[in-house]
């Protein structure tokens, strides 16, 4: 991965927070982008614990100098929350259905 990085390849951890994604990967590998798994956004409720977890993930990624992308953004409430915690980008049906050549949209 470090050799790829020297060639100019950007690296991302997809579906962060589920499966095999691990906090240790954040320092072990030269990661540019942290993509928050959509389950954290789609299942997002307005309660304090959900908001705190999302805020912590965004803050962690930003503190480590990574771009943070939230998957599964589908409505104004989700977009507004992500904007309030300064998430860099989002993707989801809020902006449109997926198609070839899709480029992530900024949360703003």
mmCIF file of C-alpha atoms in Angstrom:
data_model
loop_
_atom_site.group_PDB
_atom_site.id
_atom_site.type_symbol
_atom_site.label_atom_id
_atom_site.label_comp_id
_atom_site.label_asym_id
_atom_site.label_seq_id
_atom_site.Cartn_x
_atom_site.Cartn_y
_atom_site.Cartn_z
ATOM 1 C CA UNK A 1 0.000 0.000 0.000
ATOM 2 C CA UNK A 2 2.854 2.385 0.735
ATOM 3 C CA UNK A 3 4.286 1.743 -2.735
ATOM 4 C CA UNK A 4 0.910 2.495 -4.302
ATOM 5 C CA UNK A 5 0.736 5.699 -2.271
ATOM 6 C CA UNK A 6 4.115 6.816 -3.643
ATOM 7 C CA UNK A 7 2.673 6.340 -7.137
ATOM 8 C CA UNK A 8 -0.099 8.798 -6.312
ATOM 9 C CA UNK A 9 -2.892 6.290 -5.629
ATOM 10 C CA UNK A 10 -5.413 7.455 -3.018
ATOM 11 C CA UNK A 11 -6.519 4.853 -0.496
ATOM 12 C CA UNK A 12 -9.824 4.560 1.367
ATOM 13 C CA UNK A 13 -11.283 2.341 4.039
ATOM 14 C CA UNK A 14 -14.799 1.505 2.888
ATOM 15 C CA UNK A 15 -17.641 0.533 5.239
ATOM 16 C CA UNK A 16 -15.696 1.773 8.268
ATOM 17 C CA UNK A 17 -17.138 0.620 11.572
ATOM 18 C CA UNK A 18 -18.343 -2.798 10.408
ATOM 19 C CA UNK A 19 -16.884 -6.127 9.418
ATOM 20 C CA UNK A 20 -13.120 -6.259 9.243
ATOM 21 C CA UNK A 21 -12.467 -2.524 9.486
ATOM 22 C CA UNK A 22 -10.362 -1.870 12.538
ATOM 23 C CA UNK A 23 -9.098 1.186 14.370
ATOM 24 C CA UNK A 24 -5.571 -0.204 14.033
ATOM 25 C CA UNK A 25 -5.801 0.185 10.230
ATOM 26 C CA UNK A 26 -6.010 3.959 10.631
ATOM 27 C CA UNK A 27 -2.377 4.222 11.775
ATOM 28 C CA UNK A 28 -1.051 1.073 10.129
ATOM 29 C CA UNK A 29 -1.895 1.991 6.529
ATOM 30 C CA UNK A 30 -1.502 5.247 4.555
ATOM 31 C CA UNK A 31 -5.239 5.938 4.303
ATOM 32 C CA UNK A 32 -6.584 9.112 2.658
ATOM 33 C CA UNK A 33 -10.326 8.589 3.010
ATOM 34 C CA UNK A 34 -12.540 7.096 5.686
ATOM 35 C CA UNK A 35 -15.959 6.034 4.388
ATOM 36 C CA UNK A 36 -18.460 5.609 7.216
ATOM 37 C CA UNK A 37 -20.611 2.530 6.692
ATOM 38 C CA UNK A 38 -24.130 3.405 5.584
ATOM 39 C CA UNK A 39 -25.700 1.521 8.485
ATOM 40 C CA UNK A 40 -24.507 4.290 10.812
ATOM 41 C CA UNK A 41 -26.312 6.875 8.685
ATOM 42 C CA UNK A 42 -29.417 4.995 7.448
ATOM 43 C CA UNK A 43 -30.148 3.697 10.934
ATOM 44 C CA UNK A 44 -29.292 7.090 12.449
ATOM 45 C CA UNK A 45 -31.858 8.285 14.925
ATOM 46 C CA UNK A 46 -31.942 11.557 16.738
ATOM 47 C CA UNK A 47 -30.901 10.029 20.052
ATOM 48 C CA UNK A 48 -27.732 11.100 21.802
ATOM 49 C CA UNK A 49 -25.793 7.816 21.483
ATOM 50 C CA UNK A 50 -26.185 7.616 17.693
ATOM 51 C CA UNK A 51 -25.188 11.244 17.247
ATOM 52 C CA UNK A 52 -22.203 10.829 19.561
ATOM 53 C CA UNK A 53 -20.890 7.806 17.662
ATOM 54 C CA UNK A 54 -21.178 9.494 14.264
ATOM 55 C CA UNK A 55 -19.580 12.655 15.607
ATOM 56 C CA UNK A 56 -16.695 10.630 17.077
ATOM 57 C CA UNK A 57 -16.038 8.788 13.788
ATOM 58 C CA UNK A 58 -16.018 12.049 11.814
ATOM 59 C CA UNK A 59 -13.751 13.686 14.380
ATOM 60 C CA UNK A 60 -11.371 10.717 14.420
ATOM 61 C CA UNK A 61 -10.973 10.732 10.657
ATOM 62 C CA UNK A 62 -10.467 14.484 10.506
ATOM 63 C CA UNK A 63 -7.966 14.443 13.386
ATOM 64 C CA UNK A 64 -5.917 11.869 11.474
ATOM 65 C CA UNK A 65 -5.966 14.101 8.371
ATOM 66 C CA UNK A 66 -8.366 11.944 6.374
ATOM 67 C CA UNK A 67 -11.245 12.946 4.172
ATOM 68 C CA UNK A 68 -14.454 11.591 5.684
ATOM 69 C CA UNK A 69 -17.342 10.360 3.510
ATOM 70 C CA UNK A 70 -20.723 9.326 4.896
ATOM 71 C CA UNK A 71 -22.597 6.667 2.930
ATOM 72 C CA UNK A 72 -26.395 6.311 2.731
ATOM 73 C CA UNK A 73 -27.376 9.979 3.083
ATOM 74 C CA UNK A 74 -31.060 10.015 2.167
ATOM 75 C CA UNK A 75 -32.730 13.045 3.739
ATOM 76 C CA UNK A 76 -32.300 16.581 5.047
ATOM 77 C CA UNK A 77 -32.027 15.455 8.679
ATOM 78 C CA UNK A 78 -29.053 13.208 7.909
ATOM 79 C CA UNK A 79 -27.380 15.803 5.690
ATOM 80 C CA UNK A 80 -27.899 18.563 8.250
ATOM 81 C CA UNK A 81 -26.440 16.453 11.046
ATOM 82 C CA UNK A 82 -23.383 15.500 8.993
ATOM 83 C CA UNK A 83 -22.896 19.130 8.036
ATOM 84 C CA UNK A 84 -23.141 20.135 11.713
ATOM 85 C CA UNK A 85 -20.248 17.788 12.579
ATOM 86 C CA UNK A 86 -18.212 19.001 9.577
ATOM 87 C CA UNK A 87 -18.279 15.745 7.612
ATOM 88 C CA UNK A 88 -16.428 16.389 4.330
ATOM 89 C CA UNK A 89 -18.610 14.480 1.884
ATOM 90 C CA UNK A 90 -21.658 12.276 1.580
ATOM 91 C CA UNK A 91 -23.173 9.903 -0.905
ATOM 92 C CA UNK A 92 -26.645 8.536 -1.202
ATOM 93 C CA UNK A 93 -30.124 8.983 -2.602
ATOM 94 C CA UNK A 94 -30.277 12.522 -1.181
ATOM 95 C CA UNK A 95 -28.339 13.594 -4.291
ATOM 96 C CA UNK A 96 -29.580 10.922 -6.695
ATOM 97 C CA UNK A 97 -29.538 7.289 -7.671
ATOM 98 C CA UNK A 98 -26.127 5.649 -8.247
ATOM 99 C CA UNK A 99 -24.825 5.494 -11.796
ATOM 100 C CA UNK A 100 -21.539 4.820 -13.596
ATOM 101 C CA UNK A 101 -18.993 7.572 -13.139
ATOM 102 C CA UNK A 102 -20.597 8.861 -9.946
ATOM 103 C CA UNK A 103 -18.531 11.395 -8.014
ATOM 104 C CA UNK A 104 -19.235 12.023 -4.277
ATOM 105 C CA UNK A 105 -21.006 15.279 -3.463
ATOM 106 C CA UNK A 106 -19.963 17.592 -0.682
ATOM 107 C CA UNK A 107 -22.241 17.653 2.344
ATOM 108 C CA UNK A 108 -22.619 21.428 2.189
#
